[in-house]
């Protein structure tokens, strides 16, 4: 069995990850903005008699890294043993893309062949661009394959070539006379100094030495190779051309490519308006851009809530009315001891069931977020928001990690890798927890369902906006105190709008929802068991007098100013909520549910019951459609009060104001243990400490403020 | 003339990119370099970034960076 390592390299947002997904059937996250992939990912594939390891790398414009994620890609290409590079290029924008190809060609020293994949070939056809692939092949000395990553066109050819080993090693380009002579000399010196053991590809290192690249000259210096002796000659060339030496190299590369592109690519006379231009005129309008962004976010929440509400009712009924009933019937039948019955039904099923009933909500939210991400709107939102971000000392690119935070905070913290400076990265990452992630939505759904039934979407949008405002305020404070400094350049590519394929959308929704359900079955179920223990120990006491009950009632004093200190259950739910935010909902379900006796009588008939549930599902589909697209008023299918006992208990313990204060607290409170882990991996312990400090002090201050202002204005 | 002062819809030719070498190099790698044509597509409100088309793709630059790009007019479009 042959083993082959293939690295995918290319500019940001050219479809490297989409190609890997097509090549291997993997389901890695894709999107239409530069910087979706921020870490190195490996996917294995057995094709014929070869084991191929595909390595997906973050996008790079050149082999000179500016940010963390670019460095990851660069270091891998230079330091690892690679059998072939698949250089993915956006063939609608071939000139800029080939710049990187000329740099990759310098790695030829290692004998690494390059396969040039011309992605977006369908768009090239549609636009009437003619590309002479044979000419490109012969000039660059590589093989060229036209492909469409999202629908798999060209994938078989690529695999076939990779397996056959019928690959070509490119010829590095020759620079102008003076430059070439100098590079050659460094090359020879490197070769005679290191013999065969040069730590870098020789040609690449020689160019870097002439460019006076700090990192490489220093590394070579440590090994005893004096790179400074070429400085004088390089400076001579700089004087002659009146430019920085690295810039001269870049210019020569570009003029080589420009020449090639002029010969090989024929563009038709460009039509005045393309779809992207029309859409941008709307979405990036001077005045309307920002209101449109807010309107879009509002629509996302409105449709998410209206569309999912009937399904949530249905799942709730399915779990609590159907599954719970039959489970406890079976448990009674099996004659399990009382404590075990209580653990399973009151402990695990109550909590996990409540969390799972929000799966439809997640499906809807992830669907709309995936649409925004995969059409290319995200990069536009960053453009529109840059001014606002800049005025509080944030980077325009910070906006993208923050928006990803709406889906989940963990990838959002990783996404800060696209920022060039460590300080900006840290600042942005520390603000991410204030972005309300999907896991927090069930909490809002539960409380708004009780107190703000008519205005669920509006209240939730308000919460999201509060999160954003708080993050901006905290950003200003951090920028003025701990993390001072200038904000770096903001240069971002704006990709054309693209239609997301159903497969892409489905992958995105499926992976996320699967993770949510998986979490409910593992982490949350386990938390529920632990929570049950603490609410039942010492055994036989009432929940208020249990370990957790006593402790929470002591701690509750702290939350009196914020308005929800009189409910020990609410306070107790926050504690396991640090493990994962959905646990708050699960814990409330368990804590408010404990006093209830589960129905254990044998109900009607199993088959009848099942039929009822299936019928319920179709009714839910109909209701969802009506409520998303108007016509029927909400009153028609109001949640049946009797099946949600927890709702009445919450209504008794909270007022609308204290419920809002509680939601705000949950919004800003430590997101979850995995997020803290991400901080540790990206920045180390001290940042974990700062993050915990910020996400405990800030929520307390804000919800106290809101509650007291609310009381003053008479909302209580 | 600076890119930050350029008119929306017009096409210009870049005459020089100023600033620290690292910045000049990054712009160059993205194709924003002397001799290249740029079309100014739009400017974000309140002194926000500028979107330009260069080498057939769209890129956005903040005003501060756009200040560093010097232009000469390119006559009429195309």
PDB file of C-alpha atoms in Angstrom, chain A residues 374-612:
ATOM      1  CA  UNK A 374     -22.320  30.654   2.314  1.00  0.00           C
ATOM      2  CA  UNK A 375     -23.736  33.303   0.021  1.00  0.00           C
ATOM      3  CA  UNK A 376     -20.901  35.729   0.775  1.00  0.00           C
ATOM      4  CA  UNK A 377     -22.937  38.248   2.767  1.00  0.00           C
ATOM      5  CA  UNK A 378     -20.632  37.901   5.781  1.00  0.00           C
ATOM      6  CA  UNK A 379     -17.721  39.746   4.164  1.00  0.00           C
ATOM      7  CA  UNK A 380     -20.119  42.572   3.215  1.00  0.00           C
ATOM      8  CA  UNK A 381     -21.372  42.855   6.763  1.00  0.00           C
ATOM      9  CA  UNK A 382     -17.750  43.288   7.857  1.00  0.00           C
ATOM     10  CA  UNK A 383     -17.345  46.079   5.280  1.00  0.00           C
ATOM     11  CA  UNK A 384     -20.476  47.857   6.502  1.00  0.00           C
ATOM     12  CA  UNK A 385     -19.542  47.427  10.164  1.00  0.00           C
ATOM     13  CA  UNK A 386     -15.864  48.360   9.883  1.00  0.00           C
ATOM     14  CA  UNK A 387     -16.396  52.031  10.681  1.00  0.00           C
ATOM     15  CA  UNK A 388     -18.308  51.199  13.857  1.00  0.00           C
ATOM     16  CA  UNK A 389     -15.735  48.610  14.864  1.00  0.00           C
ATOM     17  CA  UNK A 390     -12.879  50.959  14.105  1.00  0.00           C
ATOM     18  CA  UNK A 391     -14.332  53.733  16.248  1.00  0.00           C
ATOM     19  CA  UNK A 392     -14.157  51.480  19.297  1.00  0.00           C
ATOM     20  CA  UNK A 393     -10.639  50.391  18.412  1.00  0.00           C
ATOM     21  CA  UNK A 394     -11.556  47.069  16.879  1.00  0.00           C
ATOM     22  CA  UNK A 395     -10.424  45.654  13.592  1.00  0.00           C
ATOM     23  CA  UNK A 396     -12.954  45.316  10.754  1.00  0.00           C
ATOM     24  CA  UNK A 397     -11.997  41.678  10.409  1.00  0.00           C
ATOM     25  CA  UNK A 398     -12.865  41.204  14.106  1.00  0.00           C
ATOM     26  CA  UNK A 399     -16.428  41.340  12.981  1.00  0.00           C
ATOM     27  CA  UNK A 400     -16.337  37.928  11.335  1.00  0.00           C
ATOM     28  CA  UNK A 401     -15.244  35.987  14.428  1.00  0.00           C
ATOM     29  CA  UNK A 402     -17.883  37.886  16.351  1.00  0.00           C
ATOM     30  CA  UNK A 403     -20.619  36.883  13.890  1.00  0.00           C
ATOM     31  CA  UNK A 404     -19.427  33.278  13.967  1.00  0.00           C
ATOM     32  CA  UNK A 405     -19.892  33.619  17.719  1.00  0.00           C
ATOM     33  CA  UNK A 406     -23.645  33.743  17.117  1.00  0.00           C
ATOM     34  CA  UNK A 407     -23.412  30.150  15.977  1.00  0.00           C
ATOM     35  CA  UNK A 408     -20.920  28.920  18.559  1.00  0.00           C
ATOM     36  CA  UNK A 409     -18.239  30.715  20.563  1.00  0.00           C
ATOM     37  CA  UNK A 410     -15.582  28.026  20.180  1.00  0.00           C
ATOM     38  CA  UNK A 411     -14.948  28.281  16.407  1.00  0.00           C
ATOM     39  CA  UNK A 412     -15.281  32.047  16.840  1.00  0.00           C
ATOM     40  CA  UNK A 413     -12.251  32.103  19.116  1.00  0.00           C
ATOM     41  CA  UNK A 414     -10.311  30.027  16.584  1.00  0.00           C
ATOM     42  CA  UNK A 415     -11.447  32.393  13.818  1.00  0.00           C
ATOM     43  CA  UNK A 416      -9.554  35.251  15.447  1.00  0.00           C
ATOM     44  CA  UNK A 417      -6.474  33.685  13.858  1.00  0.00           C
ATOM     45  CA  UNK A 418      -7.147  35.722  10.728  1.00  0.00           C
ATOM     46  CA  UNK A 419      -6.154  38.867  12.627  1.00  0.00           C
ATOM     47  CA  UNK A 420      -2.585  39.966  12.088  1.00  0.00           C
ATOM     48  CA  UNK A 421      -1.715  41.196  15.558  1.00  0.00           C
ATOM     49  CA  UNK A 422      -1.747  39.209  18.769  1.00  0.00           C
ATOM     50  CA  UNK A 423      -3.299  42.091  20.676  1.00  0.00           C
ATOM     51  CA  UNK A 424      -6.233  42.344  18.280  1.00  0.00           C
ATOM     52  CA  UNK A 425      -6.678  38.608  18.392  1.00  0.00           C
ATOM     53  CA  UNK A 426      -6.837  38.551  22.163  1.00  0.00           C
ATOM     54  CA  UNK A 427      -9.146  41.530  22.355  1.00  0.00           C
ATOM     55  CA  UNK A 428     -11.542  40.061  19.811  1.00  0.00           C
ATOM     56  CA  UNK A 429     -11.469  36.648  21.484  1.00  0.00           C
ATOM     57  CA  UNK A 430     -12.305  38.185  24.859  1.00  0.00           C
ATOM     58  CA  UNK A 431     -15.374  39.844  23.364  1.00  0.00           C
ATOM     59  CA  UNK A 432     -16.641  36.673  21.693  1.00  0.00           C
ATOM     60  CA  UNK A 433     -18.548  35.359  24.783  1.00  0.00           C
ATOM     61  CA  UNK A 434     -20.883  38.361  24.596  1.00  0.00           C
ATOM     62  CA  UNK A 435     -22.064  37.094  21.232  1.00  0.00           C
ATOM     63  CA  UNK A 436     -25.099  35.023  22.014  1.00  0.00           C
ATOM     64  CA  UNK A 437     -24.401  31.520  20.740  1.00  0.00           C
ATOM     65  CA  UNK A 438     -27.009  28.984  19.664  1.00  0.00           C
ATOM     66  CA  UNK A 439     -26.856  27.172  23.002  1.00  0.00           C
ATOM     67  CA  UNK A 440     -28.254  30.238  24.748  1.00  0.00           C
ATOM     68  CA  UNK A 441     -31.304  30.400  22.531  1.00  0.00           C
ATOM     69  CA  UNK A 442     -33.231  27.687  24.437  1.00  0.00           C
ATOM     70  CA  UNK A 443     -32.988  29.822  27.577  1.00  0.00           C
ATOM     71  CA  UNK A 444     -34.493  32.796  25.776  1.00  0.00           C
ATOM     72  CA  UNK A 445     -37.078  30.598  24.133  1.00  0.00           C
ATOM     73  CA  UNK A 446     -38.146  29.232  27.508  1.00  0.00           C
ATOM     74  CA  UNK A 447     -38.466  32.620  29.209  1.00  0.00           C
ATOM     75  CA  UNK A 448     -39.807  34.680  26.322  1.00  0.00           C
ATOM     76  CA  UNK A 449     -42.326  31.885  25.768  1.00  0.00           C
ATOM     77  CA  UNK A 450     -43.675  32.570  29.250  1.00  0.00           C
ATOM     78  CA  UNK A 451     -43.372  36.333  29.529  1.00  0.00           C
ATOM     79  CA  UNK A 452     -43.081  37.837  26.052  1.00  0.00           C
ATOM     80  CA  UNK A 453     -45.167  35.452  23.989  1.00  0.00           C
ATOM     81  CA  UNK A 454     -46.292  38.100  21.489  1.00  0.00           C
ATOM     82  CA  UNK A 455     -42.857  39.602  20.929  1.00  0.00           C
ATOM     83  CA  UNK A 456     -40.447  36.683  21.126  1.00  0.00           C
ATOM     84  CA  UNK A 457     -38.360  37.653  18.103  1.00  0.00           C
ATOM     85  CA  UNK A 458     -38.158  41.306  19.141  1.00  0.00           C
ATOM     86  CA  UNK A 459     -37.054  40.512  22.691  1.00  0.00           C
ATOM     87  CA  UNK A 460     -34.472  38.020  21.467  1.00  0.00           C
ATOM     88  CA  UNK A 461     -33.116  40.472  18.906  1.00  0.00           C
ATOM     89  CA  UNK A 462     -32.876  43.023  21.707  1.00  0.00           C
ATOM     90  CA  UNK A 463     -30.835  40.525  23.729  1.00  0.00           C
ATOM     91  CA  UNK A 464     -28.492  39.882  20.797  1.00  0.00           C
ATOM     92  CA  UNK A 465     -28.032  43.607  20.269  1.00  0.00           C
ATOM     93  CA  UNK A 466     -27.342  44.071  23.966  1.00  0.00           C
ATOM     94  CA  UNK A 467     -24.630  41.454  23.700  1.00  0.00           C
ATOM     95  CA  UNK A 468     -23.091  43.386  20.811  1.00  0.00           C
ATOM     96  CA  UNK A 469     -23.333  46.720  22.629  1.00  0.00           C
ATOM     97  CA  UNK A 470     -21.808  45.277  25.790  1.00  0.00           C
ATOM     98  CA  UNK A 471     -18.979  43.785  23.747  1.00  0.00           C
ATOM     99  CA  UNK A 472     -18.292  47.157  22.116  1.00  0.00           C
ATOM    100  CA  UNK A 473     -18.281  48.880  25.508  1.00  0.00           C
ATOM    101  CA  UNK A 474     -16.000  46.262  27.042  1.00  0.00           C
ATOM    102  CA  UNK A 475     -13.842  46.514  23.913  1.00  0.00           C
ATOM    103  CA  UNK A 476     -13.370  50.244  24.433  1.00  0.00           C
ATOM    104  CA  UNK A 477     -12.448  49.708  28.075  1.00  0.00           C
ATOM    105  CA  UNK A 478      -9.965  46.913  27.315  1.00  0.00           C
ATOM    106  CA  UNK A 479      -8.460  48.914  24.463  1.00  0.00           C
ATOM    107  CA  UNK A 480      -7.973  51.907  26.769  1.00  0.00           C
ATOM    108  CA  UNK A 481      -6.487  49.864  29.609  1.00  0.00           C
ATOM    109  CA  UNK A 482      -4.953  46.441  29.146  1.00  0.00           C
ATOM    110  CA  UNK A 483      -4.691  46.034  25.396  1.00  0.00           C
ATOM    111  CA  UNK A 484      -3.555  49.388  24.055  1.00  0.00           C
ATOM    112  CA  UNK A 485      -2.298  49.927  20.546  1.00  0.00           C
ATOM    113  CA  UNK A 486      -2.944  51.075  16.990  1.00  0.00           C
ATOM    114  CA  UNK A 487      -5.263  49.016  14.853  1.00  0.00           C
ATOM    115  CA  UNK A 488      -3.541  47.406  11.878  1.00  0.00           C
ATOM    116  CA  UNK A 489      -4.461  47.653   8.192  1.00  0.00           C
ATOM    117  CA  UNK A 490      -7.788  46.283   7.047  1.00  0.00           C
ATOM    118  CA  UNK A 491      -7.471  44.738   3.641  1.00  0.00           C
ATOM    119  CA  UNK A 492     -10.113  42.194   2.825  1.00  0.00           C
ATOM    120  CA  UNK A 493     -11.169  40.474  -0.306  1.00  0.00           C
ATOM    121  CA  UNK A 494     -14.886  40.624  -1.089  1.00  0.00           C
ATOM    122  CA  UNK A 495     -15.849  37.410  -2.853  1.00  0.00           C
ATOM    123  CA  UNK A 496     -18.630  37.381  -5.436  1.00  0.00           C
ATOM    124  CA  UNK A 497     -22.008  36.199  -4.174  1.00  0.00           C
ATOM    125  CA  UNK A 498     -22.537  32.525  -4.754  1.00  0.00           C
ATOM    126  CA  UNK A 499     -25.583  30.312  -4.507  1.00  0.00           C
ATOM    127  CA  UNK A 500     -25.068  27.836  -1.682  1.00  0.00           C
ATOM    128  CA  UNK A 501     -25.774  24.293  -2.799  1.00  0.00           C
ATOM    129  CA  UNK A 502     -28.342  22.308  -0.845  1.00  0.00           C
ATOM    130  CA  UNK A 503     -25.631  19.827   0.014  1.00  0.00           C
ATOM    131  CA  UNK A 504     -23.484  22.537   1.590  1.00  0.00           C
ATOM    132  CA  UNK A 505     -26.395  23.925   3.589  1.00  0.00           C
ATOM    133  CA  UNK A 506     -27.458  20.481   4.697  1.00  0.00           C
ATOM    134  CA  UNK A 507     -23.901  19.566   5.780  1.00  0.00           C
ATOM    135  CA  UNK A 508     -23.638  22.708   7.810  1.00  0.00           C
ATOM    136  CA  UNK A 509     -27.000  22.248   9.545  1.00  0.00           C
ATOM    137  CA  UNK A 510     -26.536  18.535  10.039  1.00  0.00           C
ATOM    138  CA  UNK A 511     -23.054  18.790  11.604  1.00  0.00           C
ATOM    139  CA  UNK A 512     -24.186  21.508  14.022  1.00  0.00           C
ATOM    140  CA  UNK A 513     -27.441  19.854  15.005  1.00  0.00           C
ATOM    141  CA  UNK A 514     -25.710  16.534  15.439  1.00  0.00           C
ATOM    142  CA  UNK A 515     -23.253  18.191  17.812  1.00  0.00           C
ATOM    143  CA  UNK A 516     -26.150  19.706  19.755  1.00  0.00           C
ATOM    144  CA  UNK A 517     -27.937  16.365  20.134  1.00  0.00           C
ATOM    145  CA  UNK A 518     -24.697  14.599  20.939  1.00  0.00           C
ATOM    146  CA  UNK A 519     -23.979  17.117  23.667  1.00  0.00           C
ATOM    147  CA  UNK A 520     -27.472  16.564  25.088  1.00  0.00           C
ATOM    148  CA  UNK A 521     -26.826  12.828  25.229  1.00  0.00           C
ATOM    149  CA  UNK A 522     -23.402  13.084  26.857  1.00  0.00           C
ATOM    150  CA  UNK A 523     -22.299  16.222  28.700  1.00  0.00           C
ATOM    151  CA  UNK A 524     -25.782  17.407  29.522  1.00  0.00           C
ATOM    152  CA  UNK A 525     -27.054  13.999  30.580  1.00  0.00           C
ATOM    153  CA  UNK A 526     -24.031  13.622  32.864  1.00  0.00           C
ATOM    154  CA  UNK A 527     -24.527  17.090  34.324  1.00  0.00           C
ATOM    155  CA  UNK A 528     -28.126  16.136  34.988  1.00  0.00           C
ATOM    156  CA  UNK A 529     -27.027  13.070  36.959  1.00  0.00           C
ATOM    157  CA  UNK A 530     -24.633  15.147  39.053  1.00  0.00           C
ATOM    158  CA  UNK A 531     -27.255  17.828  39.543  1.00  0.00           C
ATOM    159  CA  UNK A 532     -29.773  15.203  40.618  1.00  0.00           C
ATOM    160  CA  UNK A 533     -27.267  13.896  43.187  1.00  0.00           C
ATOM    161  CA  UNK A 534     -26.770  17.316  44.714  1.00  0.00           C
ATOM    162  CA  UNK A 535     -30.498  18.019  44.842  1.00  0.00           C
ATOM    163  CA  UNK A 536     -31.193  14.680  46.516  1.00  0.00           C
ATOM    164  CA  UNK A 537     -28.369  14.593  49.059  1.00  0.00           C
ATOM    165  CA  UNK A 538     -28.648  14.061  51.920  1.00  0.00           C
ATOM    166  CA  UNK A 539     -31.068  11.461  50.639  1.00  0.00           C
ATOM    167  CA  UNK A 540     -34.706  11.925  51.450  1.00  0.00           C
ATOM    168  CA  UNK A 541     -34.671  15.688  52.110  1.00  0.00           C
ATOM    169  CA  UNK A 542     -36.710  18.179  50.162  1.00  0.00           C
ATOM    170  CA  UNK A 543     -34.835  19.879  47.303  1.00  0.00           C
ATOM    171  CA  UNK A 544     -34.603  23.205  49.166  1.00  0.00           C
ATOM    172  CA  UNK A 545     -32.711  21.524  51.983  1.00  0.00           C
ATOM    173  CA  UNK A 546     -30.444  19.459  49.761  1.00  0.00           C
ATOM    174  CA  UNK A 547     -26.769  20.330  49.356  1.00  0.00           C
ATOM    175  CA  UNK A 548     -27.433  22.332  46.202  1.00  0.00           C
ATOM    176  CA  UNK A 549     -30.573  23.928  47.622  1.00  0.00           C
ATOM    177  CA  UNK A 550     -28.797  25.149  50.744  1.00  0.00           C
ATOM    178  CA  UNK A 551     -25.794  26.395  48.849  1.00  0.00           C
ATOM    179  CA  UNK A 552     -27.895  28.189  46.228  1.00  0.00           C
ATOM    180  CA  UNK A 553     -30.023  29.865  48.843  1.00  0.00           C
ATOM    181  CA  UNK A 554     -26.853  31.218  50.465  1.00  0.00           C
ATOM    182  CA  UNK A 555     -25.443  32.434  47.148  1.00  0.00           C
ATOM    183  CA  UNK A 556     -28.799  33.803  45.986  1.00  0.00           C
ATOM    184  CA  UNK A 557     -28.220  36.912  48.102  1.00  0.00           C
ATOM    185  CA  UNK A 558     -25.631  38.034  45.582  1.00  0.00           C
ATOM    186  CA  UNK A 559     -28.301  38.056  42.869  1.00  0.00           C
ATOM    187  CA  UNK A 560     -30.943  39.941  44.866  1.00  0.00           C
ATOM    188  CA  UNK A 561     -29.911  43.280  43.285  1.00  0.00           C
ATOM    189  CA  UNK A 562     -30.284  41.706  39.842  1.00  0.00           C
ATOM    190  CA  UNK A 563     -33.846  40.688  40.619  1.00  0.00           C
ATOM    191  CA  UNK A 564     -33.749  36.905  40.490  1.00  0.00           C
ATOM    192  CA  UNK A 565     -32.178  36.185  43.868  1.00  0.00           C
ATOM    193  CA  UNK A 566     -35.453  35.034  45.369  1.00  0.00           C
ATOM    194  CA  UNK A 567     -35.573  31.905  43.230  1.00  0.00           C
ATOM    195  CA  UNK A 568     -32.959  29.461  44.431  1.00  0.00           C
ATOM    196  CA  UNK A 569     -33.704  27.213  41.452  1.00  0.00           C
ATOM    197  CA  UNK A 570     -32.740  29.975  39.036  1.00  0.00           C
ATOM    198  CA  UNK A 571     -29.481  30.552  40.875  1.00  0.00           C
ATOM    199  CA  UNK A 572     -28.768  26.837  41.171  1.00  0.00           C
ATOM    200  CA  UNK A 573     -29.267  26.377  37.405  1.00  0.00           C
ATOM    201  CA  UNK A 574     -26.522  28.903  36.686  1.00  0.00           C
ATOM    202  CA  UNK A 575     -23.865  26.797  38.388  1.00  0.00           C
ATOM    203  CA  UNK A 576     -23.968  23.752  36.078  1.00  0.00           C
ATOM    204  CA  UNK A 577     -24.673  26.265  33.284  1.00  0.00           C
ATOM    205  CA  UNK A 578     -20.935  26.922  33.116  1.00  0.00           C
ATOM    206  CA  UNK A 579     -20.462  23.440  31.682  1.00  0.00           C
ATOM    207  CA  UNK A 580     -22.734  24.211  28.744  1.00  0.00           C
ATOM    208  CA  UNK A 581     -25.410  26.851  28.393  1.00  0.00           C
ATOM    209  CA  UNK A 582     -28.180  24.420  27.482  1.00  0.00           C
ATOM    210  CA  UNK A 583     -27.694  22.901  30.927  1.00  0.00           C
ATOM    211  CA  UNK A 584     -29.392  25.968  32.432  1.00  0.00           C
ATOM    212  CA  UNK A 585     -32.592  24.958  30.678  1.00  0.00           C
ATOM    213  CA  UNK A 586     -32.113  21.306  31.573  1.00  0.00           C
ATOM    214  CA  UNK A 587     -31.425  22.196  35.197  1.00  0.00           C
ATOM    215  CA  UNK A 588     -34.477  24.434  35.410  1.00  0.00           C
ATOM    216  CA  UNK A 589     -36.506  21.574  33.986  1.00  0.00           C
ATOM    217  CA  UNK A 590     -35.176  19.233  36.616  1.00  0.00           C
ATOM    218  CA  UNK A 591     -35.295  21.649  39.572  1.00  0.00           C
ATOM    219  CA  UNK A 592     -38.779  22.936  38.875  1.00  0.00           C
ATOM    220  CA  UNK A 593     -39.944  19.510  37.916  1.00  0.00           C
ATOM    221  CA  UNK A 594     -38.791  17.541  40.972  1.00  0.00           C
ATOM    222  CA  UNK A 595     -41.877  18.115  43.024  1.00  0.00           C
ATOM    223  CA  UNK A 596     -44.077  16.772  40.285  1.00  0.00           C
ATOM    224  CA  UNK A 597     -45.215  13.173  40.314  1.00  0.00           C
ATOM    225  CA  UNK A 598     -44.586  11.545  36.968  1.00  0.00           C
ATOM    226  CA  UNK A 599     -47.577   9.906  35.473  1.00  0.00           C
ATOM    227  CA  UNK A 600     -47.055   6.168  35.696  1.00  0.00           C
ATOM    228  CA  UNK A 601     -50.478   4.777  35.005  1.00  0.00           C
ATOM    229  CA  UNK A 602     -50.760   2.635  31.908  1.00  0.00           C
ATOM    230  CA  UNK A 603     -52.129   4.915  29.228  1.00  0.00           C
ATOM    231  CA  UNK A 604     -54.495   4.060  26.429  1.00  0.00           C
ATOM    232  CA  UNK A 605     -52.830   2.061  23.675  1.00  0.00           C
ATOM    233  CA  UNK A 606     -49.265   2.351  22.448  1.00  0.00           C
ATOM    234  CA  UNK A 607     -50.231   2.303  18.778  1.00  0.00           C
ATOM    235  CA  UNK A 608     -52.898   4.965  19.306  1.00  0.00           C
ATOM    236  CA  UNK A 609     -50.414   7.141  21.108  1.00  0.00           C
ATOM    237  CA  UNK A 610     -47.858   6.776  18.344  1.00  0.00           C
ATOM    238  CA  UNK A 611     -50.451   7.655  15.721  1.00  0.00           C
ATOM    239  CA  UNK A 612     -51.301  10.790  17.689  1.00  0.00           C
TER     240      UNK A 612
END
